[in-house]
Each structure stands twice: as C-alpha cells, then as structure tokens.
Amino acid sequence: MRAARLNLYDLTRTDLQALFLRWEFSPVHAVRLWNYLYLALAASFDEMPELPAKVRARLSAETSIGTLAVALETDSSDGFTRKYLLTLADGEKIETVLMRFSGRVTACVSSQVGCAMGCVFCATGQMGYTRHLTPGEIVAQAVHVARALKLVTPHPSHVTPRREAPPPRLRNVVLMGMGEPLHNYDAVMHAIDILRDSSGLAVAAERITLSTVGVVPGILRLAAEQRPSHLAVSLHAATQEERVALVPVAKKWPLDELMAACRTYSEQTGRKIFYEWTLIEGKNDTPEHARAVGRLLRGLPAQVNLIPLNPTVGYAGTPTHTEAAKRFQKILADEFQLPSTVRQRRGIDIAAGCGQLAVAN
Ligand code: SAH
Ligand code: SF4
C-alpha cells in the first residue's frame, strides 16, 4: 500500500520549517509556501510561481494540499447562510457552514465524521460515529470558507463605492459542526494552533469557540493547558435525570462532575463559560426549568445561549415559542442576574442549523 501523502494543512509553521530544513531547502521557501497556503489560499502548486521548480517538484511528489472537494453547496433563503457538503480524501463527507451576521463572517466547522455521543435531538448524533478528523481536515474547512469569501464581490457591480471596501475576512470559527471536539482533543487543538497563526489565517483566539457536550477530562485539560479559546458547554438540563434522557453520555460524565469541571475551568482560566440550552417545548422550557438553571449556575461566570430546537428526522420534539423563550430569559435576568441570548435561527430550510448537520447516505 502506498503511504499516505503528507497533508500540508496538517503542519504548523514550525513543522513546515522543520520539513524544509530536513529537505535542505531554504527557510525562505518555507515562508513563501506558508504564505501561498494561508494568505494567497492557493489550491495547487501551479499557483506558486515564486517557489523554485525543484521545491515544487518535491512538494508535488510527497505532499498534498488537502483542499476538500465540494459535493454540494446550498444557500439558505435567509440570505446569510451557506452549507457545504465536503468530501474527504477517503470519500467520507462532512458539513461546514458559512454564516454572515451583521458585519462578521463565521465558519462553523466539523471535528468528526458523525458523533459518538448520541444526543437524542441531534442529527449528527443520530447518524453515529465514523471517525475523527485530522487537523488538516479541520483547517481545510476554514480555508474553504476563507476562499469562498475571497471570491465574493463586496458590492454590486453597478454601485461605485467611494472607497474600495476590502472583502470580508474570516474572523470567527466555531467548532459546532459535526462531532464532539473534545473527543478528538489533540487534532482539534493542533488545528486551532494553525488557524490562530498570526501570519496565516490569523483567527484570533477570542474569536474561536469550542462547544462540548461535557467531556469532563477534556474541559480539565483545556484549563490545565490554559487554552485561550472560548468554551461553550451543552447543558440542556439542570438535573442528572433530565440530562441523561437528552444527552446519554451524561451517564459517563454526570452533571455534578461536569459542573465541578466547569468551576475549575473558570477558576483556572478566569474565563466565563457559555452554557447552551436547546429549548424544547414542554421538556425543558418552563419557568421551573429556568430557575433550576439559574440555581445551577449561581456564582459561576456564565452566559446562557438558548437554542430553540431545530427539527431533525429522529426526534419528535417541538421548539419553544418565542414568548416562552423570552420568559425564560427574563427569569434568568431578573432572578439570577444571568445574561442570556437566544440564538438566531439560521439556515433551517437547508438543515444547516445547530444539530441539523448530517450526511445522508
Ligand atoms: N458536539 C458539540 C458541538 C456541536 S452541536 C456539542 O454538543 O456541544 C452545537 C450545539 O447545538 C450543541 O449545544 C447541541 O446540543 C445543539 N444542538 C444539537 N442538536 C440540536 C437541535 N436539533 N436543535 C437545536 N440545537 C441542537
Ligand atoms: Fe454529538 Fe454535539 Fe450532536 Fe451531541 S449535540 S450528538 S455531542 S454533535
């Protein structure tokens, strides 16, 4: 069997420099290659004229630029959301979402093919787990979105702007696509290091958010390693019994252990955690539930992100109405001084909303 080629998106800038040193190529060429990959967003070695022919020849013989082929691209009627179905080198598929909120662009990237955690209302959980993504496959999704933005004309051609507006840049990355990022810890952290490199894609750490179902050892490791990205924890219920019914993996990492880990994380990093709460009508959206969340998070630096349930084939629940969501928020604010937001519903018509990502076979 032929050894798999080295995916250049797997390499940090330091790794790339080490490779060129080993190959006895000038470090200047390593810098050029890095710039081609992450500033020019080149997709082939032919787009790298400033690299000598012998460097390009070795690169094409032994490495690849792990660009992901688009199997399908769908735009939401909301005008702000685009979903890509991307094909990996082994034929597996993942989904990546590009979201435009006012003035900012966010890439929602996947960390695994499928997911092993089995949350009942999540389309990815319903499809089961296939495999982890490599760092390069995570980086490639962000590069894909960055390339798409480069192609966008910033203004309609018939309008002459006073000053040429720069094209929007990829500024935010959320690890909220398919998969559980802390189940694939090393690859995810390695990818984040590459995304953050200030002479590459330069996504600021405070603009990267990682969302976890509550993998306790992963949360503690993030704290011990002082990882600077934001952390979101999917809570959905404030008692162990109610949580297990929605998030089966809570059997392994019970609510009290999870909350202790969250406390340690906030103490050690000094950062607040975003707590996600998928609002399901009649299940976890009553005033009593709001008070239970308030009590659970008392004293912790926290913000609650409420996500009205998005429909999936495998779960029959219905989303909480706007009024009930507002009432929930008001209780958190008035009785517990707990800030919260209701996540904007985006891309629901193309199944690009939270928890709707899955690959149809
Ligand atoms: N695996 C990670 C990140 C991906 S999901 C996690 O679970 O945190 C991002 C968020 O969407 C999570 O809070 C998840 O619980 C939520 N979610 C999953 N399915 C959903 C659905 N059908 N409707 C609304 N939110 C959902
Ligand atoms: Fe996995 Fe997150 Fe979906 Fe749960 S909500 S099944 S952890 S992707």
Tab-separated table of C-alpha atoms and ligand atoms in Angstrom:
chain	number	residue	atom	x	y	z
A	1	MET	CA	0.000	0.000	0.000
A	2	ARG	CA	1.251	3.483	-0.875
A	3	ALA	CA	1.993	5.636	2.162
A	4	ALA	CA	-0.495	8.463	2.568
A	5	ARG	CA	0.881	11.770	1.374
A	6	LEU	CA	1.702	14.424	3.877
A	7	ASN	CA	-1.172	16.916	4.032
A	8	LEU	CA	0.360	20.400	4.214
A	9	TYR	CA	-2.665	21.648	6.181
A	10	ASP	CA	-1.574	19.300	8.976
A	11	LEU	CA	1.585	21.331	9.551
A	12	THR	CA	2.110	24.327	11.788
A	13	ARG	CA	4.536	26.970	10.508
A	14	THR	CA	7.220	25.449	12.725
A	15	ASP	CA	6.524	21.964	11.325
A	16	LEU	CA	6.839	23.330	7.808
A	17	GLN	CA	10.139	24.992	8.628
A	18	ALA	CA	11.431	21.732	10.097
A	19	LEU	CA	10.398	19.858	6.952
A	20	PHE	CA	12.271	22.301	4.720
A	21	LEU	CA	15.321	22.050	6.953
A	22	ARG	CA	15.214	18.264	6.613
A	23	TRP	CA	14.878	18.569	2.873
A	24	GLU	CA	17.755	21.075	2.833
A	25	PHE	CA	15.629	23.748	1.202
A	26	SER	CA	15.999	27.375	2.169
A	27	PRO	CA	13.757	28.538	5.053
A	28	VAL	CA	12.746	31.410	2.768
A	29	HIS	CA	10.866	28.895	0.641
A	30	ALA	CA	9.069	27.560	3.705
A	31	VAL	CA	7.843	31.096	4.421
A	32	ARG	CA	6.756	31.507	0.804
A	33	LEU	CA	4.893	28.214	0.847
A	34	TRP	CA	3.147	29.161	4.084
A	35	ASN	CA	2.073	32.484	2.550
A	36	TYR	CA	0.791	30.744	-0.552
A	37	LEU	CA	-1.222	28.329	1.597
A	38	TYR	CA	-2.761	30.789	4.050
A	39	LEU	CA	-2.547	34.284	2.522
A	40	ALA	CA	-2.999	33.540	-1.175
A	41	LEU	CA	-5.102	30.470	-0.280
A	42	ALA	CA	-3.525	28.613	-3.199
A	43	ALA	CA	-5.139	25.300	-4.072
A	44	SER	CA	-2.323	23.888	-6.256
A	45	PHE	CA	1.448	24.037	-6.597
A	46	ASP	CA	0.984	25.669	-10.017
A	47	GLU	CA	-0.200	28.770	-8.198
A	48	MET	CA	3.204	29.146	-6.511
A	49	PRO	CA	5.478	30.707	-9.145
A	50	GLU	CA	7.927	32.058	-6.606
A	51	LEU	CA	8.910	28.576	-5.458
A	52	PRO	CA	11.811	27.054	-7.438
A	53	ALA	CA	10.882	24.163	-9.718
A	54	LYS	CA	12.803	21.626	-7.616
A	55	VAL	CA	10.897	22.629	-4.467
A	56	ARG	CA	7.576	22.377	-6.258
A	57	ALA	CA	8.571	19.015	-7.730
A	58	ARG	CA	9.354	17.554	-4.302
A	59	LEU	CA	6.189	19.018	-2.835
A	60	SER	CA	4.041	17.537	-5.588
A	61	ALA	CA	5.773	14.174	-5.261
A	62	GLU	CA	5.494	13.836	-1.489
A	63	THR	CA	2.775	16.144	-0.198
A	64	SER	CA	-0.689	17.359	-0.986
A	65	ILE	CA	-2.681	20.494	-0.317
A	66	GLY	CA	-5.631	18.966	1.469
A	67	THR	CA	-8.309	21.036	-0.257
A	68	LEU	CA	-11.733	19.481	0.173
A	69	ALA	CA	-13.912	18.925	-2.872
A	70	VAL	CA	-17.421	20.341	-2.729
A	71	ALA	CA	-20.041	17.650	-3.183
A	72	LEU	CA	-22.896	20.068	-2.660
A	73	GLU	CA	-23.345	23.727	-1.852
A	74	THR	CA	-26.678	25.065	-0.617
A	75	ASP	CA	-27.753	28.625	0.124
A	76	SER	CA	-30.414	29.332	2.690
A	77	SER	CA	-33.327	31.566	1.758
A	78	ASP	CA	-32.315	33.704	4.756
A	79	GLY	CA	-29.529	35.065	2.517
A	80	PHE	CA	-26.926	34.708	5.251
A	81	THR	CA	-26.163	31.018	5.465
A	82	ARG	CA	-24.428	28.664	3.097
A	83	LYS	CA	-23.830	24.991	3.761
A	84	TYR	CA	-21.090	22.951	2.113
A	85	LEU	CA	-21.027	19.204	1.884
A	86	LEU	CA	-17.314	18.455	1.550
A	87	THR	CA	-15.651	15.224	0.511
A	88	LEU	CA	-12.604	13.955	2.405
A	89	ALA	CA	-9.725	12.071	0.772
A	90	ASP	CA	-11.197	8.685	1.783
A	91	GLY	CA	-14.613	9.551	0.385
A	92	GLU	CA	-16.244	10.320	3.750
A	93	LYS	CA	-18.289	13.513	3.841
A	94	ILE	CA	-18.681	16.322	6.335
A	95	GLU	CA	-20.598	19.566	6.517
A	96	THR	CA	-19.286	23.078	7.034
A	97	VAL	CA	-21.449	26.183	7.361
A	98	LEU	CA	-20.654	29.783	6.436
A	99	MET	CA	-22.727	32.296	8.387
A	100	ARG	CA	-22.895	36.041	7.952
A	101	PHE	CA	-24.113	38.009	10.915
A	102	SER	CA	-24.107	41.785	10.613
A	103	GLY	CA	-20.569	42.658	9.556
A	104	ARG	CA	-18.928	39.401	10.568
A	105	VAL	CA	-18.420	36.048	8.979
A	106	THR	CA	-18.302	32.828	10.938
A	107	ALA	CA	-17.272	29.364	9.816
A	108	CYS	CA	-18.954	26.526	11.669
A	109	VAL	CA	-16.612	23.575	11.250
A	110	SER	CA	-16.854	19.849	11.972
A	111	SER	CA	-14.411	17.899	14.105
A	112	GLN	CA	-15.530	14.327	13.353
A	113	VAL	CA	-17.420	12.333	10.749
A	114	GLY	CA	-20.593	11.723	12.749
A	115	CYS	CA	-20.543	11.699	16.547
A	116	ALA	CA	-20.390	9.033	19.243
A	117	MET	CA	-22.282	10.981	21.919
A	118	GLY	CA	-25.806	10.163	20.781
A	119	CYS	CA	-27.718	13.266	21.919
A	120	VAL	CA	-31.294	12.362	21.049
A	121	PHE	CA	-32.262	15.584	19.273
A	122	CYS	CA	-29.118	15.946	17.163
A	123	ALA	CA	-28.929	14.775	13.547
A	124	THR	CA	-25.173	14.146	13.833
A	125	GLY	CA	-25.720	12.039	16.943
A	126	GLN	CA	-28.471	10.146	15.158
A	127	MET	CA	-26.048	9.116	12.370
A	128	GLY	CA	-23.479	7.629	14.782
A	129	TYR	CA	-19.690	7.865	14.762
A	130	THR	CA	-17.457	7.074	11.802
A	131	ARG	CA	-14.061	8.649	12.529
A	132	HIS	CA	-12.090	11.601	13.860
A	133	LEU	CA	-10.992	14.363	11.505
A	134	THR	CA	-7.292	15.104	11.141
A	135	PRO	CA	-6.012	18.603	11.954
A	136	GLY	CA	-5.597	19.227	8.217
A	137	GLU	CA	-9.222	18.315	7.555
A	138	ILE	CA	-10.358	20.807	10.186
A	139	VAL	CA	-8.050	23.539	8.854
A	140	ALA	CA	-9.188	22.807	5.279
A	141	GLN	CA	-12.781	23.686	6.207
A	142	ALA	CA	-11.737	27.135	7.411
A	143	VAL	CA	-9.585	27.621	4.309
A	144	HIS	CA	-12.572	26.636	2.189
A	145	VAL	CA	-14.716	29.335	3.780
A	146	ALA	CA	-11.882	31.890	3.527
A	147	ARG	CA	-11.552	31.113	-0.185
A	148	ALA	CA	-15.283	31.476	-0.708
A	149	LEU	CA	-15.134	34.916	0.896
A	150	LYS	CA	-12.303	35.950	-1.389
A	151	LEU	CA	-14.490	35.199	-4.368
A	152	VAL	CA	-17.349	37.331	-3.095
A	153	THR	CA	-17.708	40.751	-4.700
A	154	PRO	CA	-18.066	43.178	-1.818
A	155	HIS	CA	-20.585	45.407	-3.617
A	156	PRO	CA	-22.915	45.108	-6.623
A	157	SER	CA	-21.082	45.964	-9.845
A	158	HIS	CA	-23.373	48.890	-10.714
A	159	VAL	CA	-22.538	50.676	-7.472
A	160	THR	CA	-19.303	52.607	-7.432
A	161	PRO	CA	-18.088	52.726	-3.854
A	162	ARG	CA	-16.291	55.834	-2.693
A	163	ARG	CA	-13.521	53.715	-1.388
A	164	GLU	CA	-12.944	50.098	-2.304
A	165	ALA	CA	-14.229	48.057	0.630
A	166	PRO	CA	-11.979	45.110	1.459
A	167	PRO	CA	-13.621	41.719	1.001
A	168	PRO	CA	-14.905	40.249	4.260
A	169	ARG	CA	-12.311	38.144	6.028
A	170	LEU	CA	-12.927	35.002	8.004
A	171	ARG	CA	-12.858	36.252	11.572
A	172	ASN	CA	-14.777	33.732	13.637
A	173	VAL	CA	-14.587	29.989	13.826
A	174	VAL	CA	-16.942	27.874	15.898
A	175	LEU	CA	-16.346	24.186	16.447
A	176	MET	CA	-20.055	23.454	16.468
A	177	GLY	CA	-20.404	21.416	13.314
A	178	MET	CA	-20.494	17.640	13.228
A	179	GLY	CA	-18.772	15.853	16.074
A	180	GLU	CA	-17.607	16.356	19.644
A	181	PRO	CA	-14.387	18.415	19.582
A	182	LEU	CA	-13.115	17.246	22.978
A	183	HIS	CA	-13.458	13.604	21.870
A	184	ASN	CA	-10.822	14.494	19.227
A	185	TYR	CA	-8.777	16.733	21.502
A	186	ASP	CA	-5.273	16.597	20.010
A	187	ALA	CA	-6.326	17.097	16.399
A	188	VAL	CA	-8.659	19.962	17.331
A	189	MET	CA	-6.006	21.804	19.363
A	190	HIS	CA	-3.424	21.313	16.643
A	191	ALA	CA	-5.878	22.727	14.070
A	192	ILE	CA	-6.651	25.702	16.328
A	193	ASP	CA	-2.919	26.448	16.588
A	194	ILE	CA	-2.745	26.597	12.782
A	195	LEU	CA	-5.898	28.748	12.477
A	196	ARG	CA	-4.526	31.200	15.037
A	197	ASP	CA	-1.097	31.693	13.479
A	198	SER	CA	-0.848	35.463	13.116
A	199	SER	CA	0.979	35.215	9.815
A	200	GLY	CA	-1.587	32.802	8.404
A	201	LEU	CA	-5.376	32.773	8.682
A	202	ALA	CA	-4.878	34.757	11.901
A	203	VAL	CA	-8.204	33.920	13.526
A	204	ALA	CA	-7.900	35.453	16.992
A	205	ALA	CA	-8.204	33.011	19.891
A	206	GLU	CA	-11.063	35.033	21.346
A	207	ARG	CA	-12.935	34.529	18.084
A	208	ILE	CA	-12.736	30.756	18.256
A	209	THR	CA	-15.395	28.917	20.240
A	210	LEU	CA	-15.343	25.265	21.025
A	211	SER	CA	-18.576	23.634	22.083
A	212	THR	CA	-18.588	20.438	24.111
A	213	VAL	CA	-21.314	18.072	25.229
A	214	GLY	CA	-19.472	17.920	28.559
A	215	VAL	CA	-16.381	15.734	28.191
A	216	VAL	CA	-15.049	16.298	31.699
A	217	PRO	CA	-11.395	15.238	31.164
A	218	GLY	CA	-11.238	17.473	28.091
A	219	ILE	CA	-12.551	20.514	29.987
A	220	LEU	CA	-9.976	19.972	32.745
A	221	ARG	CA	-7.217	19.585	30.180
A	222	LEU	CA	-8.227	22.839	28.455
A	223	ALA	CA	-7.945	24.551	31.829
A	224	ALA	CA	-4.602	22.964	32.729
A	225	GLU	CA	-3.149	23.883	29.350
A	226	GLN	CA	-4.601	27.401	29.596
A	227	ARG	CA	-6.095	27.209	26.123
A	228	PRO	CA	-7.296	30.674	25.211
A	229	SER	CA	-10.356	29.991	23.018
A	230	HIS	CA	-13.909	30.357	24.286
A	231	LEU	CA	-15.661	27.368	25.741
A	232	ALA	CA	-19.333	26.513	25.369
A	233	VAL	CA	-20.856	23.655	27.332
A	234	SER	CA	-24.071	21.988	26.172
A	235	LEU	CA	-26.203	21.694	29.278
A	236	HIS	CA	-29.863	21.328	28.166
A	237	ALA	CA	-30.995	20.125	31.589
A	238	ALA	CA	-30.275	21.067	35.193
A	239	THR	CA	-30.789	17.689	36.826
A	240	GLN	CA	-28.877	14.485	36.148
A	241	GLU	CA	-32.085	12.549	35.434
A	242	GLU	CA	-33.411	15.009	32.861
A	243	ARG	CA	-29.988	15.421	31.255
A	244	VAL	CA	-29.367	11.703	30.783
A	245	ALA	CA	-32.632	11.462	28.859
A	246	LEU	CA	-31.366	14.016	26.310
A	247	VAL	CA	-27.597	13.505	26.490
A	248	PRO	CA	-26.893	9.792	27.124
A	249	VAL	CA	-23.178	10.429	27.648
A	250	ALA	CA	-24.110	12.202	30.874
A	251	LYS	CA	-24.095	8.697	32.398
A	252	LYS	CA	-20.331	8.681	31.922
A	253	TRP	CA	-19.774	12.288	32.998
A	254	PRO	CA	-22.589	13.110	35.473
A	255	LEU	CA	-23.860	16.636	35.943
A	256	ASP	CA	-22.161	17.212	39.311
A	257	GLU	CA	-18.770	16.194	37.877
A	258	LEU	CA	-19.405	18.387	34.847
A	259	MET	CA	-20.258	21.430	36.952
A	260	ALA	CA	-17.186	20.840	39.131
A	261	ALA	CA	-15.035	20.756	35.976
A	262	CYS	CA	-16.665	23.965	34.713
A	263	ARG	CA	-15.944	25.646	38.030
A	264	THR	CA	-12.301	24.535	37.884
A	265	TYR	CA	-12.059	25.765	34.289
A	266	SER	CA	-13.387	29.222	35.147
A	267	GLU	CA	-11.201	29.456	38.252
A	268	GLN	CA	-8.038	28.409	36.443
A	269	THR	CA	-8.569	30.447	33.277
A	270	GLY	CA	-10.527	33.392	34.668
A	271	ARG	CA	-12.986	32.991	31.790
A	272	LYS	CA	-16.720	32.643	31.694
A	273	ILE	CA	-18.321	29.675	30.003
A	274	PHE	CA	-21.227	29.822	27.567
A	275	TYR	CA	-23.857	27.297	28.557
A	276	GLU	CA	-26.007	26.063	25.698
A	277	TRP	CA	-29.589	25.114	26.263
A	278	THR	CA	-31.653	23.701	23.431
A	279	LEU	CA	-35.209	24.804	24.170
A	280	ILE	CA	-37.732	22.023	23.669
A	281	GLU	CA	-41.368	22.810	24.240
A	282	GLY	CA	-42.711	21.321	27.445
A	283	LYS	CA	-39.464	19.436	28.149
A	284	ASN	CA	-37.004	21.994	29.454
A	285	ASP	CA	-38.531	25.425	28.855
A	286	THR	CA	-40.820	26.066	31.842
A	287	PRO	CA	-40.224	28.769	34.480
A	288	GLU	CA	-39.183	25.969	36.889
A	289	HIS	CA	-36.521	24.879	34.432
A	290	ALA	CA	-35.280	28.459	34.092
A	291	ARG	CA	-34.972	28.690	37.894
A	292	ALA	CA	-33.147	25.362	38.020
A	293	VAL	CA	-30.564	26.662	35.508
A	294	GLY	CA	-30.234	29.856	37.480
A	295	ARG	CA	-29.558	27.928	40.695
A	296	LEU	CA	-27.142	25.536	38.980
A	297	LEU	CA	-25.039	28.369	37.541
A	298	ARG	CA	-25.192	30.602	40.613
A	299	GLY	CA	-21.770	32.063	41.381
A	300	LEU	CA	-20.220	30.902	38.126
A	301	PRO	CA	-19.076	33.319	35.400
A	302	ALA	CA	-21.663	32.298	32.826
A	303	GLN	CA	-23.783	33.256	29.868
A	304	VAL	CA	-26.633	31.107	28.638
A	305	ASN	CA	-27.197	30.539	24.924
A	306	LEU	CA	-30.726	29.405	24.277
A	307	ILE	CA	-31.240	27.499	21.034
A	308	PRO	CA	-34.847	26.807	20.037
A	309	LEU	CA	-34.902	23.158	18.899
A	310	ASN	CA	-34.247	22.673	15.204
A	311	PRO	CA	-36.144	19.836	13.562
A	312	THR	CA	-34.355	16.546	12.875
A	313	VAL	CA	-35.779	13.339	11.451
A	314	GLY	CA	-35.045	11.248	14.517
A	315	TYR	CA	-36.615	13.409	17.215
A	316	ALA	CA	-40.232	14.399	17.619
A	317	GLY	CA	-39.930	17.385	19.979
A	318	THR	CA	-41.032	20.882	19.009
A	319	PRO	CA	-39.183	24.167	19.514
A	320	THR	CA	-40.148	26.537	22.273
A	321	HIS	CA	-42.187	29.553	21.130
A	322	THR	CA	-40.608	32.974	21.103
A	323	GLU	CA	-42.749	34.151	24.022
A	324	ALA	CA	-41.718	31.241	26.234
A	325	ALA	CA	-38.066	31.767	25.305
A	326	LYS	CA	-38.390	35.418	26.339
A	327	ARG	CA	-39.984	34.423	29.634
A	328	PHE	CA	-37.110	32.002	30.248
A	329	GLN	CA	-34.601	34.780	29.582
A	330	LYS	CA	-36.442	37.199	31.844
A	331	ILE	CA	-36.327	34.791	34.774
A	332	LEU	CA	-32.584	34.247	34.281
A	333	ALA	CA	-32.010	38.009	34.132
A	334	ASP	CA	-34.397	39.232	36.840
A	335	GLU	CA	-34.000	36.488	39.420
A	336	PHE	CA	-30.396	35.409	38.827
A	337	GLN	CA	-28.708	38.315	37.002
A	338	LEU	CA	-27.690	35.746	34.429
A	339	PRO	CA	-27.149	37.079	30.898
A	340	SER	CA	-28.553	35.042	28.021
A	341	THR	CA	-29.111	35.215	24.287
A	342	VAL	CA	-31.481	33.378	22.021
A	343	ARG	CA	-29.515	32.068	19.096
A	344	GLN	CA	-30.661	33.483	15.777
A	345	ARG	CA	-32.294	30.801	13.693
A	346	ARG	CA	-30.217	30.437	10.577
A	347	GLY	CA	-30.223	28.080	7.638
A	348	ILE	CA	-33.073	25.928	8.943
A	349	ASP	CA	-34.521	25.465	5.425
A	350	ILE	CA	-31.243	23.870	4.300
A	351	ALA	CA	-30.728	21.892	7.541
A	352	ALA	CA	-27.685	23.988	8.467
A	353	GLY	CA	-28.956	24.955	11.916
A	354	CYS	CA	-27.466	23.707	15.199
A	355	GLY	CA	-27.740	19.956	15.421
A	356	GLN	CA	-29.052	19.524	11.885
A	357	LEU	CA	-25.782	18.551	10.254
A	358	ALA	CA	-25.658	15.004	8.993
A	359	VAL	CA	-24.646	13.265	5.859
A	360	ALA	CA	-27.442	11.463	4.082
A	361	ASN	CA	-26.248	8.144	2.706
B	1	SAH	N1	-20.756	18.366	19.946
B	1	SAH	C1	-20.749	19.679	20.420
B	1	SAH	C2	-20.874	20.749	19.358
B	1	SAH	C3	-21.858	20.591	18.236
B	1	SAH	S1	-23.535	20.929	18.398
B	1	SAH	C4	-21.823	19.883	21.461
B	1	SAH	O1	-22.710	19.061	21.559
B	1	SAH	O2	-21.722	20.859	22.207
B	1	SAH	C5	-23.746	22.639	18.801
B	1	SAH	C6	-24.962	22.863	19.704
B	1	SAH	O3	-26.205	22.547	19.058
B	1	SAH	C7	-24.920	21.997	20.954
B	1	SAH	O4	-25.233	22.770	22.079
B	1	SAH	C8	-26.009	20.990	20.682
B	1	SAH	O5	-26.517	20.413	21.849
B	1	SAH	C9	-27.021	21.806	19.948
B	1	SAH	N2	-27.993	21.011	19.202
B	1	SAH	C10	-27.877	19.737	18.780
B	1	SAH	N3	-28.989	19.360	18.113
B	1	SAH	C11	-29.825	20.416	18.126
B	1	SAH	C12	-31.119	20.656	17.572
B	1	SAH	N4	-31.770	19.724	16.877
B	1	SAH	N5	-31.673	21.869	17.763
B	1	SAH	C13	-31.015	22.827	18.425
B	1	SAH	N6	-29.786	22.662	18.957
B	1	SAH	C14	-29.190	21.471	18.810
B	2	SF4	FE1	-22.506	14.977	19.188
B	2	SF4	FE2	-22.860	17.522	19.891
B	2	SF4	FE3	-24.668	16.237	18.387
B	2	SF4	FE4	-24.390	15.607	20.956
B	2	SF4	S1	-25.101	17.567	20.127
B	2	SF4	S2	-24.569	14.157	19.261
B	2	SF4	S3	-22.212	15.843	21.203
B	2	SF4	S4	-22.606	16.727	17.806
